[in-house]
């Protein structure tokens, strides 16, 4: 159980060597564990850290999946997802906005799509055993 400030320090840095999808998954896992430990809702736990995830850097296909998952188990404020879609629609690349600044580990969208396809193929073949 790490503190919200420890997680914020990691997910708010430029030098994080992870793609934004990995950052989001780490935040989601942290929120899930801390919600169980503290007895708070995931949404309440996430409130302290979720704003540091750069949703605008997510591939549109992945963002769509995140949005659908959030409809079933809401923990991401709709405003953050809406801002990400707005950024994609406008192709906003304002380097002064930290939410739009790629991290060290940010993958180009096509590379992320290939990575997701490989992991889904592995999951499908591994589950056949």
GROMACS .gro file of C-alpha atoms in nm:
model
  129
    1UNK     CA    1   0.000   0.000   0.000
    2UNK     CA    2   0.186   0.306  -0.121
    3UNK     CA    3   0.065   0.658  -0.061
    4UNK     CA    4  -0.119   0.865  -0.322
    5UNK     CA    5   0.170   1.113  -0.318
    6UNK     CA    6   0.419   0.835  -0.405
    7UNK     CA    7   0.207   0.723  -0.698
    8UNK     CA    8   0.150   1.083  -0.811
    9UNK     CA    9   0.527   1.138  -0.814
   10UNK     CA   10   0.572   0.841  -1.047
   11UNK     CA   11   0.281   0.905  -1.284
   12UNK     CA   12   0.335   1.279  -1.315
   13UNK     CA   13   0.696   1.261  -1.435
   14UNK     CA   14   0.808   1.301  -1.796
   15UNK     CA   15   1.075   1.034  -1.761
   16UNK     CA   16   0.839   0.744  -1.690
   17UNK     CA   17   0.955   0.470  -1.924
   18UNK     CA   18   0.606   0.330  -1.975
   19UNK     CA   19   0.341   0.389  -2.237
   20UNK     CA   20   0.030   0.569  -2.114
   21UNK     CA   21  -0.175   0.248  -2.133
   22UNK     CA   22   0.071   0.090  -1.890
   23UNK     CA   23   0.052   0.398  -1.665
   24UNK     CA   24  -0.328   0.374  -1.664
   25UNK     CA   25  -0.319   0.001  -1.586
   26UNK     CA   26  -0.075   0.061  -1.297
   27UNK     CA   27  -0.298   0.337  -1.158
   28UNK     CA   28  -0.605   0.114  -1.194
   29UNK     CA   29  -0.431  -0.172  -1.013
   30UNK     CA   30  -0.312   0.062  -0.735
   31UNK     CA   31  -0.666   0.200  -0.697
   32UNK     CA   32  -0.818  -0.148  -0.685
   33UNK     CA   33  -0.580  -0.266  -0.414
   34UNK     CA   34  -0.610   0.053  -0.210
   35UNK     CA   35  -0.989   0.050  -0.236
   36UNK     CA   36  -0.992  -0.298  -0.079
   37UNK     CA   37  -0.740  -0.203   0.190
   38UNK     CA   38  -0.906   0.125   0.287
   39UNK     CA   39  -1.268   0.024   0.233
   40UNK     CA   40  -1.321   0.327   0.009
   41UNK     CA   41  -1.476   0.312  -0.335
   42UNK     CA   42  -1.236   0.283  -0.626
   43UNK     CA   43  -1.367   0.616  -0.753
   44UNK     CA   44  -1.275   0.786  -0.422
   45UNK     CA   45  -0.929   0.631  -0.418
   46UNK     CA   46  -0.872   0.718  -0.786
   47UNK     CA   47  -0.972   1.081  -0.733
   48UNK     CA   48  -0.631   1.149  -0.576
   49UNK     CA   49  -0.424   1.024  -0.871
   50UNK     CA   50  -0.630   0.972  -1.188
   51UNK     CA   51  -0.580   1.330  -1.308
   52UNK     CA   52  -0.212   1.253  -1.371
   53UNK     CA   53  -0.291   0.992  -1.636
   54UNK     CA   54  -0.251   1.149  -1.981
   55UNK     CA   55  -0.562   1.008  -2.148
   56UNK     CA   56  -0.496   1.216  -2.461
   57UNK     CA   57  -0.187   1.005  -2.525
   58UNK     CA   58  -0.390   0.684  -2.542
   59UNK     CA   59  -0.451   0.534  -2.884
   60UNK     CA   60  -0.812   0.612  -2.991
   61UNK     CA   61  -0.901   0.241  -3.004
   62UNK     CA   62  -0.767   0.188  -2.652
   63UNK     CA   63  -0.937   0.506  -2.530
   64UNK     CA   64  -1.265   0.366  -2.663
   65UNK     CA   65  -1.212   0.046  -2.463
   66UNK     CA   66  -1.127   0.250  -2.152
   67UNK     CA   67  -1.444   0.454  -2.199
   68UNK     CA   68  -1.661   0.141  -2.234
   69UNK     CA   69  -1.502  -0.019  -1.929
   70UNK     CA   70  -1.553   0.303  -1.734
   71UNK     CA   71  -1.924   0.298  -1.820
   72UNK     CA   72  -1.950  -0.043  -1.650
   73UNK     CA   73  -1.720   0.036  -1.353
   74UNK     CA   74  -1.691   0.415  -1.331
   75UNK     CA   75  -1.379   0.547  -1.166
   76UNK     CA   76  -1.247   0.789  -1.429
   77UNK     CA   77  -1.419   1.128  -1.437
   78UNK     CA   78  -1.604   1.166  -1.769
   79UNK     CA   79  -1.438   1.507  -1.808
   80UNK     CA   80  -1.094   1.341  -1.848
   81UNK     CA   81  -1.218   1.105  -2.119
   82UNK     CA   82  -1.404   1.390  -2.295
   83UNK     CA   83  -1.090   1.605  -2.293
   84UNK     CA   84  -0.893   1.318  -2.446
   85UNK     CA   85  -1.148   1.276  -2.727
   86UNK     CA   86  -1.143   1.652  -2.785
   87UNK     CA   87  -0.764   1.642  -2.810
   88UNK     CA   88  -0.780   1.359  -3.063
   89UNK     CA   89  -1.048   1.535  -3.268
   90UNK     CA   90  -0.856   1.862  -3.279
   91UNK     CA   91  -0.520   1.687  -3.309
   92UNK     CA   92  -0.410   1.908  -3.022
   93UNK     CA   93  -0.034   1.896  -2.964
   94UNK     CA   94   0.015   2.191  -2.725
   95UNK     CA   95   0.359   2.119  -2.573
   96UNK     CA   96   0.281   2.358  -2.286
   97UNK     CA   97  -0.002   2.131  -2.170
   98UNK     CA   98   0.147   1.853  -1.953
   99UNK     CA   99  -0.148   1.626  -2.040
  100UNK     CA  100  -0.038   1.631  -2.405
  101UNK     CA  101   0.337   1.593  -2.349
  102UNK     CA  102   0.456   1.241  -2.432
  103UNK     CA  103   0.649   1.052  -2.166
  104UNK     CA  104   0.982   0.880  -2.229
  105UNK     CA  105   0.798   0.550  -2.281
  106UNK     CA  106   0.512   0.678  -2.499
  107UNK     CA  107   0.465   0.455  -2.802
  108UNK     CA  108   0.336   0.580  -3.138
  109UNK     CA  109  -0.026   0.472  -3.180
  110UNK     CA  110   0.055   0.213  -3.448
  111UNK     CA  111   0.322   0.053  -3.226
  112UNK     CA  112   0.073   0.034  -2.939
  113UNK     CA  113  -0.185  -0.128  -3.168
  114UNK     CA  114   0.071  -0.395  -3.265
  115UNK     CA  115   0.161  -0.449  -2.898
  116UNK     CA  116  -0.209  -0.489  -2.803
  117UNK     CA  117  -0.267  -0.731  -3.092
  118UNK     CA  118   0.030  -0.944  -2.979
  119UNK     CA  119  -0.088  -0.951  -2.617
  120UNK     CA  120  -0.445  -1.042  -2.725
  121UNK     CA  121  -0.311  -1.319  -2.950
  122UNK     CA  122  -0.101  -1.452  -2.663
  123UNK     CA  123  -0.398  -1.434  -2.424
  124UNK     CA  124  -0.614  -1.626  -2.673
  125UNK     CA  125  -0.354  -1.897  -2.733
  126UNK     CA  126  -0.260  -1.921  -2.364
  127UNK     CA  127  -0.624  -1.962  -2.259
  128UNK     CA  128  -0.670  -2.255  -2.499
  129UNK     CA  129  -0.443  -2.472  -2.282
   0.00000   0.00000   0.00000
